[in-house]
mmCIF file of C-alpha atoms in Angstrom:
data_model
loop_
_atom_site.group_PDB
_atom_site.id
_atom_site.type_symbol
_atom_site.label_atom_id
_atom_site.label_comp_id
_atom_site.label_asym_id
_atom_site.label_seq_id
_atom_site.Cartn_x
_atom_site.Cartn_y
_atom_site.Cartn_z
ATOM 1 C CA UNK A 1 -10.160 -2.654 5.742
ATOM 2 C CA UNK A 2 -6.810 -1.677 5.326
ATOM 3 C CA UNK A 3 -5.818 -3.360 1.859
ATOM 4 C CA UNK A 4 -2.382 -3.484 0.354
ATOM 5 C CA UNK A 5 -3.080 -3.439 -3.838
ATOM 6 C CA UNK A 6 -0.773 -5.258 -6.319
ATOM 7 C CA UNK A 7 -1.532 -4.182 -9.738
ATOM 8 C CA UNK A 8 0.839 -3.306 -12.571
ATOM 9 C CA UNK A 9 -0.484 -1.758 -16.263
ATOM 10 C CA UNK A 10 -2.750 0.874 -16.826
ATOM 11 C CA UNK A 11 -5.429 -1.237 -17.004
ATOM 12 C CA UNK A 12 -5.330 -1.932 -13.280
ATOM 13 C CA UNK A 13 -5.161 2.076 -12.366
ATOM 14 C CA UNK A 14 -9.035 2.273 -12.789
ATOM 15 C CA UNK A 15 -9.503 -0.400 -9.469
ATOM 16 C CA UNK A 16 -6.781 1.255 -8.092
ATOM 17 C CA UNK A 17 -8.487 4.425 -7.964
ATOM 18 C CA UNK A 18 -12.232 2.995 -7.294
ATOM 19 C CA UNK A 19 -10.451 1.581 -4.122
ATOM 20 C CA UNK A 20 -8.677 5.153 -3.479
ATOM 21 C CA UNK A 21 -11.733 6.848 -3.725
ATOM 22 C CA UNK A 22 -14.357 4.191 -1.533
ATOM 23 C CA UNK A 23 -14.137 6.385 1.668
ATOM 24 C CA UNK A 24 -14.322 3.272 3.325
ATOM 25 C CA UNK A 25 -11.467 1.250 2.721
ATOM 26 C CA UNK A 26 -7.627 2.412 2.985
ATOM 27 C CA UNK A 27 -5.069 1.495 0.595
ATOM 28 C CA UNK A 28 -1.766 1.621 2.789
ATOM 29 C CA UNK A 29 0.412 0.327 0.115
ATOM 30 C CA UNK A 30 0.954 -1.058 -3.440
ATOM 31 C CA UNK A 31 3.207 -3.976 -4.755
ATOM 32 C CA UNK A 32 4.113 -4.137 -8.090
ATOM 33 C CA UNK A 33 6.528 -5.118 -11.114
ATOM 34 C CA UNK A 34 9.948 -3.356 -10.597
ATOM 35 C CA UNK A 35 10.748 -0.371 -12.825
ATOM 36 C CA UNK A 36 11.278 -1.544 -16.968
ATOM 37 C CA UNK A 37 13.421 -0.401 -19.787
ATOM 38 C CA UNK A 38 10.749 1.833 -21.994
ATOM 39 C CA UNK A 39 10.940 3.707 -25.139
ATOM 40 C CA UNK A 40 13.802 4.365 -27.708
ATOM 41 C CA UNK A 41 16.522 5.202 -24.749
ATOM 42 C CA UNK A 42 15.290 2.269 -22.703
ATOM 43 C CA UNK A 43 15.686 3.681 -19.835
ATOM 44 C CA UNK A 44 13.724 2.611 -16.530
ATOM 45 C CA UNK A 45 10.040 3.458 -15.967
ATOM 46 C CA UNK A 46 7.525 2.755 -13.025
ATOM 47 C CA UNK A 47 4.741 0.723 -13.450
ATOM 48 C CA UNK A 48 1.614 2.943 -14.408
ATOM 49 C CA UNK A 49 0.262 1.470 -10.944
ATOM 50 C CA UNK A 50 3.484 2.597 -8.981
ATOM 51 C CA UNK A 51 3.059 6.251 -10.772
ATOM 52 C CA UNK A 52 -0.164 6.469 -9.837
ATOM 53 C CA UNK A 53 0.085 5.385 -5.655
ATOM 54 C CA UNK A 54 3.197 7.957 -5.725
ATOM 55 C CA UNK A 55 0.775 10.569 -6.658
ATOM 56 C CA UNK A 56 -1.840 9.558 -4.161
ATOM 57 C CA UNK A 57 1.342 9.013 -1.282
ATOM 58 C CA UNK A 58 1.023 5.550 -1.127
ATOM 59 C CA UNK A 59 3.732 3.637 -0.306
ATOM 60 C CA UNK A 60 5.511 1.171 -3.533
ATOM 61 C CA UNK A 61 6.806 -1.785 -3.034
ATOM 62 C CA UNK A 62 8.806 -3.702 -5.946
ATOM 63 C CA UNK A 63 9.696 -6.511 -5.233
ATOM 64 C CA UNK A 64 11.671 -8.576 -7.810
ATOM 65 C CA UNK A 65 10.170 -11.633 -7.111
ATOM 66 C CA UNK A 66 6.969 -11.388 -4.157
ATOM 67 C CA UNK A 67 8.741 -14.627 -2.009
ATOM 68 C CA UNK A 68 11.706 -11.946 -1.678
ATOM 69 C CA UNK A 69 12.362 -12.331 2.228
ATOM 70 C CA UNK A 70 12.632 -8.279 2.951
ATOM 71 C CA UNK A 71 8.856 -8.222 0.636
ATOM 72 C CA UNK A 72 7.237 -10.390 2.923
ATOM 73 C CA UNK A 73 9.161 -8.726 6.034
ATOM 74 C CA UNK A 74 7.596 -5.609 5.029
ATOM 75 C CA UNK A 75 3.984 -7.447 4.387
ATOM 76 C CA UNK A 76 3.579 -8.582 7.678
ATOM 77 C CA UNK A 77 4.873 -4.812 9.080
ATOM 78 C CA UNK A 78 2.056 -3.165 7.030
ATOM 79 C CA UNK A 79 -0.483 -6.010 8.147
ATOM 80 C CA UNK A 80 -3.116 -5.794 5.597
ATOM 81 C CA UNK A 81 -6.409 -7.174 6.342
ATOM 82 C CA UNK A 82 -6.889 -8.120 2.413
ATOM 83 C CA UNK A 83 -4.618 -7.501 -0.583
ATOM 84 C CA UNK A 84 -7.017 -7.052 -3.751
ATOM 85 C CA UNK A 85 -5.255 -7.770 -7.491
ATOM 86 C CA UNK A 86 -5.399 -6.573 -10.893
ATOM 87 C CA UNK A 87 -2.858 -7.748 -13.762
ATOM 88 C CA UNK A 88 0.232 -7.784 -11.045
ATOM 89 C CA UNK A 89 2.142 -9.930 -13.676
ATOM 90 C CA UNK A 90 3.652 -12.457 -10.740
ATOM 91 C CA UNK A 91 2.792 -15.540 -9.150
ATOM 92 C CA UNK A 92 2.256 -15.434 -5.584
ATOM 93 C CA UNK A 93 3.661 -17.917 -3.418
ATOM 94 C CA UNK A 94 1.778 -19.204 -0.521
ATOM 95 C CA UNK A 95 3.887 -17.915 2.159
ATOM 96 C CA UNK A 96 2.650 -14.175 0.807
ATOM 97 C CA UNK A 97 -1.090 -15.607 0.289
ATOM 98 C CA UNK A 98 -1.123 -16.583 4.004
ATOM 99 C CA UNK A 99 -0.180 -13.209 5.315
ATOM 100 C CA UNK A 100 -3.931 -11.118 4.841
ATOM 101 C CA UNK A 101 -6.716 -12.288 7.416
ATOM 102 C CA UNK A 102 -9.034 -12.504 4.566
ATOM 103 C CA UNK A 103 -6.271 -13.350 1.601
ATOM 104 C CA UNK A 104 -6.036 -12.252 -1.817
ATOM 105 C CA UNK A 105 -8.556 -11.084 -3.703
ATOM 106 C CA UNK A 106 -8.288 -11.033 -7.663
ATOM 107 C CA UNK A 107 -10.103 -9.002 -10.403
ATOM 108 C CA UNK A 108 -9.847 -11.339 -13.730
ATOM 109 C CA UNK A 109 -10.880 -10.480 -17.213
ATOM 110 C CA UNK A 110 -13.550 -13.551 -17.489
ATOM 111 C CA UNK A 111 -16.487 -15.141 -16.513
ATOM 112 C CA UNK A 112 -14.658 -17.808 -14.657
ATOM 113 C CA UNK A 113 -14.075 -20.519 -15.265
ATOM 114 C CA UNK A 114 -13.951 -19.633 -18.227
ATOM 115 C CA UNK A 115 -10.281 -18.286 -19.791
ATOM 116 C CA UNK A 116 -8.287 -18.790 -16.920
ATOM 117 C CA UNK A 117 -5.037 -17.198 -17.883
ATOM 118 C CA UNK A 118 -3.000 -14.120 -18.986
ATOM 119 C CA UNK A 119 -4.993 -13.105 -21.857
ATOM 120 C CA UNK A 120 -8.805 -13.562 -21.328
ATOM 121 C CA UNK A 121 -9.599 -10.511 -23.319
ATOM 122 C CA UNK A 122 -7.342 -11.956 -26.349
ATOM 123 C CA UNK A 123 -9.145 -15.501 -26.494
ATOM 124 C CA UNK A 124 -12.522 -14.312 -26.267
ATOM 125 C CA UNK A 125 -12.156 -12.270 -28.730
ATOM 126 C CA UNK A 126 -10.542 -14.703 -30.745
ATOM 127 C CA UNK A 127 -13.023 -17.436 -29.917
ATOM 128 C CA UNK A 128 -16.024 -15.241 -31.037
ATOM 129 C CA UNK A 129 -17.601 -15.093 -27.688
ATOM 130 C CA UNK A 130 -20.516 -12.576 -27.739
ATOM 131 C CA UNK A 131 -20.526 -12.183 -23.667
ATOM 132 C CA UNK A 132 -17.716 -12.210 -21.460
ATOM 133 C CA UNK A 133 -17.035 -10.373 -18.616
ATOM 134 C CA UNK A 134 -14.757 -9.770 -15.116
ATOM 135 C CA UNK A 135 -14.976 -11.719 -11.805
ATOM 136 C CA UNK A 136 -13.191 -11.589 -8.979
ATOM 137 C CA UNK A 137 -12.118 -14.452 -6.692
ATOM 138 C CA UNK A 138 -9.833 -15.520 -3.996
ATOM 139 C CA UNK A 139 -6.596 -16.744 -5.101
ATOM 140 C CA UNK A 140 -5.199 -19.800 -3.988
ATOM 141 C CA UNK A 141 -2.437 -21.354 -5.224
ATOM 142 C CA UNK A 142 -4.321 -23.037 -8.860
ATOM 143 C CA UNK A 143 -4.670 -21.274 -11.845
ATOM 144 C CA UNK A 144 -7.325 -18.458 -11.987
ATOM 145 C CA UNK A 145 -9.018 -21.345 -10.077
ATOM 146 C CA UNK A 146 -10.398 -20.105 -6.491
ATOM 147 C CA UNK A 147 -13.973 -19.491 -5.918
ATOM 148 C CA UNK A 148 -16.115 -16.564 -7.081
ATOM 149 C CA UNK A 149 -17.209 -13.356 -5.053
ATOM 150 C CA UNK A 150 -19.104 -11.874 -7.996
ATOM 151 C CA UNK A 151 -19.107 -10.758 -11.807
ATOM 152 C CA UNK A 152 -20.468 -8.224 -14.420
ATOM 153 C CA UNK A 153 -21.185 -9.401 -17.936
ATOM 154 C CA UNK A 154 -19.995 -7.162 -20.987
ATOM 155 C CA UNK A 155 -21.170 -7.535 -24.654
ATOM 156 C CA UNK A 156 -18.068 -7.915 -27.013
ATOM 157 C CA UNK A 157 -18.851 -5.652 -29.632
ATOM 158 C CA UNK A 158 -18.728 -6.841 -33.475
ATOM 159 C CA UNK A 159 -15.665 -4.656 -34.168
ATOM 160 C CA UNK A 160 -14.117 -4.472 -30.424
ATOM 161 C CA UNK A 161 -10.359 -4.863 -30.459
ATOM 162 C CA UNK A 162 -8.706 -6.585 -27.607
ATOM 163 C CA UNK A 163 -7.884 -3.326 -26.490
ATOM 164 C CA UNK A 164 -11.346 -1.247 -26.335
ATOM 165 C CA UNK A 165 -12.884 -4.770 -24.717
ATOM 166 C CA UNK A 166 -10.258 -4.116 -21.989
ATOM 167 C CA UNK A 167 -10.743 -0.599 -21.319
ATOM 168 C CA UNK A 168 -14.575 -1.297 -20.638
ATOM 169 C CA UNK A 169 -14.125 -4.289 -18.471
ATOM 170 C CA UNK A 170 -10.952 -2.278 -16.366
ATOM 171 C CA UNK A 171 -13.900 0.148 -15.524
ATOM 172 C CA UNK A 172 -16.587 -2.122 -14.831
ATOM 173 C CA UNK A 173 -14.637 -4.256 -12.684
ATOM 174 C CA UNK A 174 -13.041 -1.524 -11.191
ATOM 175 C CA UNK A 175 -16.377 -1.412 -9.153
ATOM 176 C CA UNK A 176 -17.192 -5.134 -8.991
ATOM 177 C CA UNK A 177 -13.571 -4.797 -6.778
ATOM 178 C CA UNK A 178 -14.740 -1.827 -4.825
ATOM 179 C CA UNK A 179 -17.732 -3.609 -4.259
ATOM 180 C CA UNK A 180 -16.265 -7.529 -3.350
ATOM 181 C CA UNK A 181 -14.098 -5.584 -1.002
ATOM 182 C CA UNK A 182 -16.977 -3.749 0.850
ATOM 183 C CA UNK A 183 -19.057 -7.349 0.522
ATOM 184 C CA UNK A 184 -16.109 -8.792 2.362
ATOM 185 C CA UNK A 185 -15.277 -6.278 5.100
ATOM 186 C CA UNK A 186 -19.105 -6.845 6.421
ATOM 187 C CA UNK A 187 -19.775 -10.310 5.811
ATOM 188 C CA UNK A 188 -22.497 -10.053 3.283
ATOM 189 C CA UNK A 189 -20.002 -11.653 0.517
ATOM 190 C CA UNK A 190 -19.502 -15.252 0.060
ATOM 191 C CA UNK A 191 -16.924 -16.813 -2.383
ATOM 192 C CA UNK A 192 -18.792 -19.501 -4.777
ATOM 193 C CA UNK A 193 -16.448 -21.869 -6.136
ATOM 194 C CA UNK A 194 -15.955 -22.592 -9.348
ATOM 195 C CA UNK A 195 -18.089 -25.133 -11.156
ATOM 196 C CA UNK A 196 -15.765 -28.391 -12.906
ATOM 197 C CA UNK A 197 -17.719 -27.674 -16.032
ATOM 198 C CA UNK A 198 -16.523 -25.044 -18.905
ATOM 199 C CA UNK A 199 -13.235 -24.596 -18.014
ATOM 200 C CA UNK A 200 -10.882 -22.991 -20.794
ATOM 201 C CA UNK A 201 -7.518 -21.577 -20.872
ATOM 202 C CA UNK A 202 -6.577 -18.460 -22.034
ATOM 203 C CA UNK A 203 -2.459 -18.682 -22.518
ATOM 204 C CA UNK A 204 -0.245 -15.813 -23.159
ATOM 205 C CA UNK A 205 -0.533 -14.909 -26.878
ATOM 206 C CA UNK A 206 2.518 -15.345 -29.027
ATOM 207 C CA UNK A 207 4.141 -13.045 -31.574
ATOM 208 C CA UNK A 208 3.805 -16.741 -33.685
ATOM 209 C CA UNK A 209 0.114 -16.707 -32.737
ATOM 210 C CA UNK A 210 -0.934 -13.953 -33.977
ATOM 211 C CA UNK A 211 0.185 -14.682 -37.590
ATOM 212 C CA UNK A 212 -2.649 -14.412 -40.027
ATOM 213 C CA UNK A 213 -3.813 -17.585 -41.853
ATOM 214 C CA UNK A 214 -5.217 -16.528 -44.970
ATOM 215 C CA UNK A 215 -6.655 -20.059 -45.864
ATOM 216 C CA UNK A 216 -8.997 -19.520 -42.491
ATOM 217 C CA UNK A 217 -12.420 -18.122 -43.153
ATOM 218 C CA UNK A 218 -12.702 -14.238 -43.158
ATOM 219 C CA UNK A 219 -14.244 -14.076 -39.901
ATOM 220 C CA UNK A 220 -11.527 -15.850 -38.519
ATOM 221 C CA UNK A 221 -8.901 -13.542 -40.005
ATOM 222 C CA UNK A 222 -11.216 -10.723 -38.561
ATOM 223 C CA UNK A 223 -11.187 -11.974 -34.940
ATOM 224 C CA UNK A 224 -7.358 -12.531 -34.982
ATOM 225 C CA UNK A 225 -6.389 -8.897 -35.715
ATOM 226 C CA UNK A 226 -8.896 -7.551 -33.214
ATOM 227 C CA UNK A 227 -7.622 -9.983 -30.406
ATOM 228 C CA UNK A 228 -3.944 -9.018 -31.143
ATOM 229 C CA UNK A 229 -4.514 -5.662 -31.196
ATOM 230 C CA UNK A 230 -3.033 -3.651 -29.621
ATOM 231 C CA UNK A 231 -0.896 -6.607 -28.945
ATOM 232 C CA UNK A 232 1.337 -8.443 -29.881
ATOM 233 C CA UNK A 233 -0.286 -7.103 -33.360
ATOM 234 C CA UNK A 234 -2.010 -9.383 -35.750
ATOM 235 C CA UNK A 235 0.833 -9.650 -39.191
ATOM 236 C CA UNK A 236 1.275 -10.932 -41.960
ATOM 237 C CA UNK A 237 4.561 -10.738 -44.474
ATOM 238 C CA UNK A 238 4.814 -8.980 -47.728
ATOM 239 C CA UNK A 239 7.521 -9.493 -50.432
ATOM 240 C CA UNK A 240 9.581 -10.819 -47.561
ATOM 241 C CA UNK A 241 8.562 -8.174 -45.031
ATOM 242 C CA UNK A 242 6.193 -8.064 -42.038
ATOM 243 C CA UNK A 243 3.277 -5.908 -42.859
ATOM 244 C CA UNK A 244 1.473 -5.878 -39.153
ATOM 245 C CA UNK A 245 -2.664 -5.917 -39.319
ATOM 246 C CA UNK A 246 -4.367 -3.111 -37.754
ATOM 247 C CA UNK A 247 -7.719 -3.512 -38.779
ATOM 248 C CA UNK A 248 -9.659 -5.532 -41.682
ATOM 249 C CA UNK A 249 -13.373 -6.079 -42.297
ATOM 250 C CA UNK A 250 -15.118 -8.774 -43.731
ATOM 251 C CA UNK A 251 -16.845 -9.034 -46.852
ATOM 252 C CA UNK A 252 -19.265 -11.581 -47.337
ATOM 253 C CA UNK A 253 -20.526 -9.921 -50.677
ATOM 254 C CA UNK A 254 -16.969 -9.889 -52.813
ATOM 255 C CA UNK A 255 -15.297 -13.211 -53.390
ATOM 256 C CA UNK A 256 -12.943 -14.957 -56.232
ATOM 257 C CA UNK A 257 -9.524 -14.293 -54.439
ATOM 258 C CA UNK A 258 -7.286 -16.892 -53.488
ATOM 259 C CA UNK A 259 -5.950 -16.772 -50.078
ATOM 260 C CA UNK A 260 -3.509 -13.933 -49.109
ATOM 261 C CA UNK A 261 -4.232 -12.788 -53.031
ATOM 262 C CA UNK A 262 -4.475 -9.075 -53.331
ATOM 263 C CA UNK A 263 -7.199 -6.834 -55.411
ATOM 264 C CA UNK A 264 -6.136 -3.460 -55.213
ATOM 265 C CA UNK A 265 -8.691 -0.477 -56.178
ATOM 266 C CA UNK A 266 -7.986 3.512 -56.185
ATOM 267 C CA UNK A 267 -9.081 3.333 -52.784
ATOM 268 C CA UNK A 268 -9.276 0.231 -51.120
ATOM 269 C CA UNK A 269 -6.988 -2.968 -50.501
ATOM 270 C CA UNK A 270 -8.844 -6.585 -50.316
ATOM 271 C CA UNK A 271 -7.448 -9.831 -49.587
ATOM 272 C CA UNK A 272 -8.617 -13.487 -50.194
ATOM 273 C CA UNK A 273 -9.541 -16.029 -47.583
ATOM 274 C CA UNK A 274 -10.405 -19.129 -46.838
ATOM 275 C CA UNK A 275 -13.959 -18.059 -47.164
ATOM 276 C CA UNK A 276 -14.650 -14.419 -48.745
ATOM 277 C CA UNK A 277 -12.807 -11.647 -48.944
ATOM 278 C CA UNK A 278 -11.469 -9.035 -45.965
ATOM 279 C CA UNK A 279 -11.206 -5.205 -46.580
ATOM 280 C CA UNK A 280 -7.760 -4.077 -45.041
ATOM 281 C CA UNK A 281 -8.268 -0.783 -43.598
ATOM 282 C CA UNK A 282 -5.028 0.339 -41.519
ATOM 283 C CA UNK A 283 -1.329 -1.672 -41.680
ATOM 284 C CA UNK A 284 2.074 -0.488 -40.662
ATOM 285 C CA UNK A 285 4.731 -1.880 -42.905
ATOM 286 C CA UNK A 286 8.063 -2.738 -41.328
ATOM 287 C CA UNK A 287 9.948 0.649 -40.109
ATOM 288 C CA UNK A 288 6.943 2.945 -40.818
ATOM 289 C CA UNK A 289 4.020 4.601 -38.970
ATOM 290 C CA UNK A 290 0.529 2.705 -39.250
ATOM 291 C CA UNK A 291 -1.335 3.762 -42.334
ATOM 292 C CA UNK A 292 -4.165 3.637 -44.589
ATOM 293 C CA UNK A 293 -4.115 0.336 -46.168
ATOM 294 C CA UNK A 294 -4.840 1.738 -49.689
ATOM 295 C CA UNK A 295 -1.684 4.458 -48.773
ATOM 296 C CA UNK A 296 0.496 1.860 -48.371
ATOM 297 C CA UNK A 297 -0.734 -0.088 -51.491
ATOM 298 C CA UNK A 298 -0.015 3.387 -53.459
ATOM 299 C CA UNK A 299 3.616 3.607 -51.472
ATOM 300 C CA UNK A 300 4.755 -0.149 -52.713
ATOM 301 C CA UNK A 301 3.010 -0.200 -56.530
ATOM 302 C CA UNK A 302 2.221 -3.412 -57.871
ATOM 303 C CA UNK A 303 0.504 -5.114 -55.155
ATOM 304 C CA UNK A 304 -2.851 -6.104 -56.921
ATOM 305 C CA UNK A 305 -2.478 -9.586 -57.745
ATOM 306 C CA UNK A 306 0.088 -10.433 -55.027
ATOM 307 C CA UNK A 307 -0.329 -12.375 -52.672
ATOM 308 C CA UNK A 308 0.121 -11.944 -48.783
ATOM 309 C CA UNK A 309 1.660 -14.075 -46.147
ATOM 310 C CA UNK A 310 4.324 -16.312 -48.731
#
């Protein structure tokens, strides 16, 4: 088939590739997000996904927003028999769903229909799932809400952050795309749709969100910082300041801390919960580079007995 791919983070340049690389499919352009302000200058960047078709010679499209007349112009030029979609970051209007024979095919970070939203990854993590997964599906013009072509499963590891859980599903369902896409081009693929039961929502996570409450149980605390990292970062506030969260571990052997209190050993930082104690491992204090937790405690001196999050 001749697909056109919108995509725009480096999670979607493993799909991006798989599809590159099928031998049987041809990837004759890709949409996504215009350029964006990036590092200390701020000056404008491509996409990861627009970097990455300019390397391979595939044509970029950018539209500012995809019901753009001159976008969909050039849509209909190109002709695509499918357009398949990884994190492409805008919603699609149905004038640009109607334009592919056999529509718009997304790659989402769930086992629909469960976490329908921009941050699967996040809430499952956050939730305490043990499985999760990636499907894709065709789009239509719900939420996350069209039926299934397929899915892969994927075990969320005790200490998996957001992040790693990501980069293992942008693999796996890099070839669960590959693979809808071949399903579809010779009619052996049928989309399934979605069953009314276990829907859940996974909404953008918040800078407020991913505040620590220290009066939740430990394990709580622990699946907070992994969901939120890398982002937005899991924090907290010290003496005034934001300390952000890197990692923590739980303790279910040390208790007799109050919530957000501090212990602090030669070597090691714990803090109080609603339940046990947590182990802080790695923060970065307002202004600095991440670091050891117990660096940090030696950096500001009288932590032990503080207490975090006031």
């Amino acid at each position: 088939m001749r697909l056109v791919f919108a995509g725009t983070p480096e999670v979607a340049v493993p799909a991006l590739d798989a599809l590159i690389d099928s031998g049987r499919h041809e990837v004759v352009a890709v949409v996504t997000r215009p350029d964006a302000p990036a590092g200390r200058g701020r000056r404008l960047v491509a996409s990861p996904v627009a970097e990455r078709a300019m390397e391979a010679g595939i044509e970029v499209l950018k539209p500012a927003r995809p019901r753009e007349p001159e976008f969909l112009d050039r849509l209909r030029e190109i002709g695509p028999d499918c357009c398949p979609v990884v994190a492409y970051g805008a919603l699609l209007p149905k004038v640009a769903l109607d334009v592919p024979a056999r529509g718009w095919v997304n790659l989402h970070f769930s086992l629909l229909p469960a976490w329908r939203g921009a941050a699967p990854v996040q809430h499952s993590i956050m939730a305490g799932d043990e499985i999760t997964g990636a499907s894709t599906f065709l789009i239509e013009e719900g939420l996350d809400s069209g039926p299934v072509y397929g899915t892969v499963t994927e075990e969320v590891r005790a200490t998996d952050t957001s992040g790693d859980l990501l980069t293992r599903l942008a693999f796996a369902g890099a070839g669960l795309l590959a693979a809808t896409m071949d399903g579809i081009e010779d009619g052996t693929l049928d989309a399934v749709p979605q069953p009314a039961e276990g829907i859940s929502l996974a909404p953008k996570i918040t800078v407020e969100d991913a505040r620590v409450e220290w009066r939740a149980p430990a394990l709580r605390v622990d699946r907070v910082v992994r969901g939120c990292t890398p982002a937005p970062g899991a924090w907290t506030t010290f003496r005034g300041e934001r300390l952000k969260l890197i990692q923590v571990t739980p303790l279910p052997d040390r208790n007799g801390l109050a919530p957000g209190q501090l212990a602090v050993g030669k070597n090691n930082v714990y803090v109080g919960t609603g339940s046990y104690a947590v182990e802080l491992l790695w923060v970065q204090a307002q202004g600095k580079k991440p670091m050891r937790a117990a660096d940090w405690a030696r950096g500001v001196r009288g932590a032990d007995g503080e207490t975090l999050g006031l």
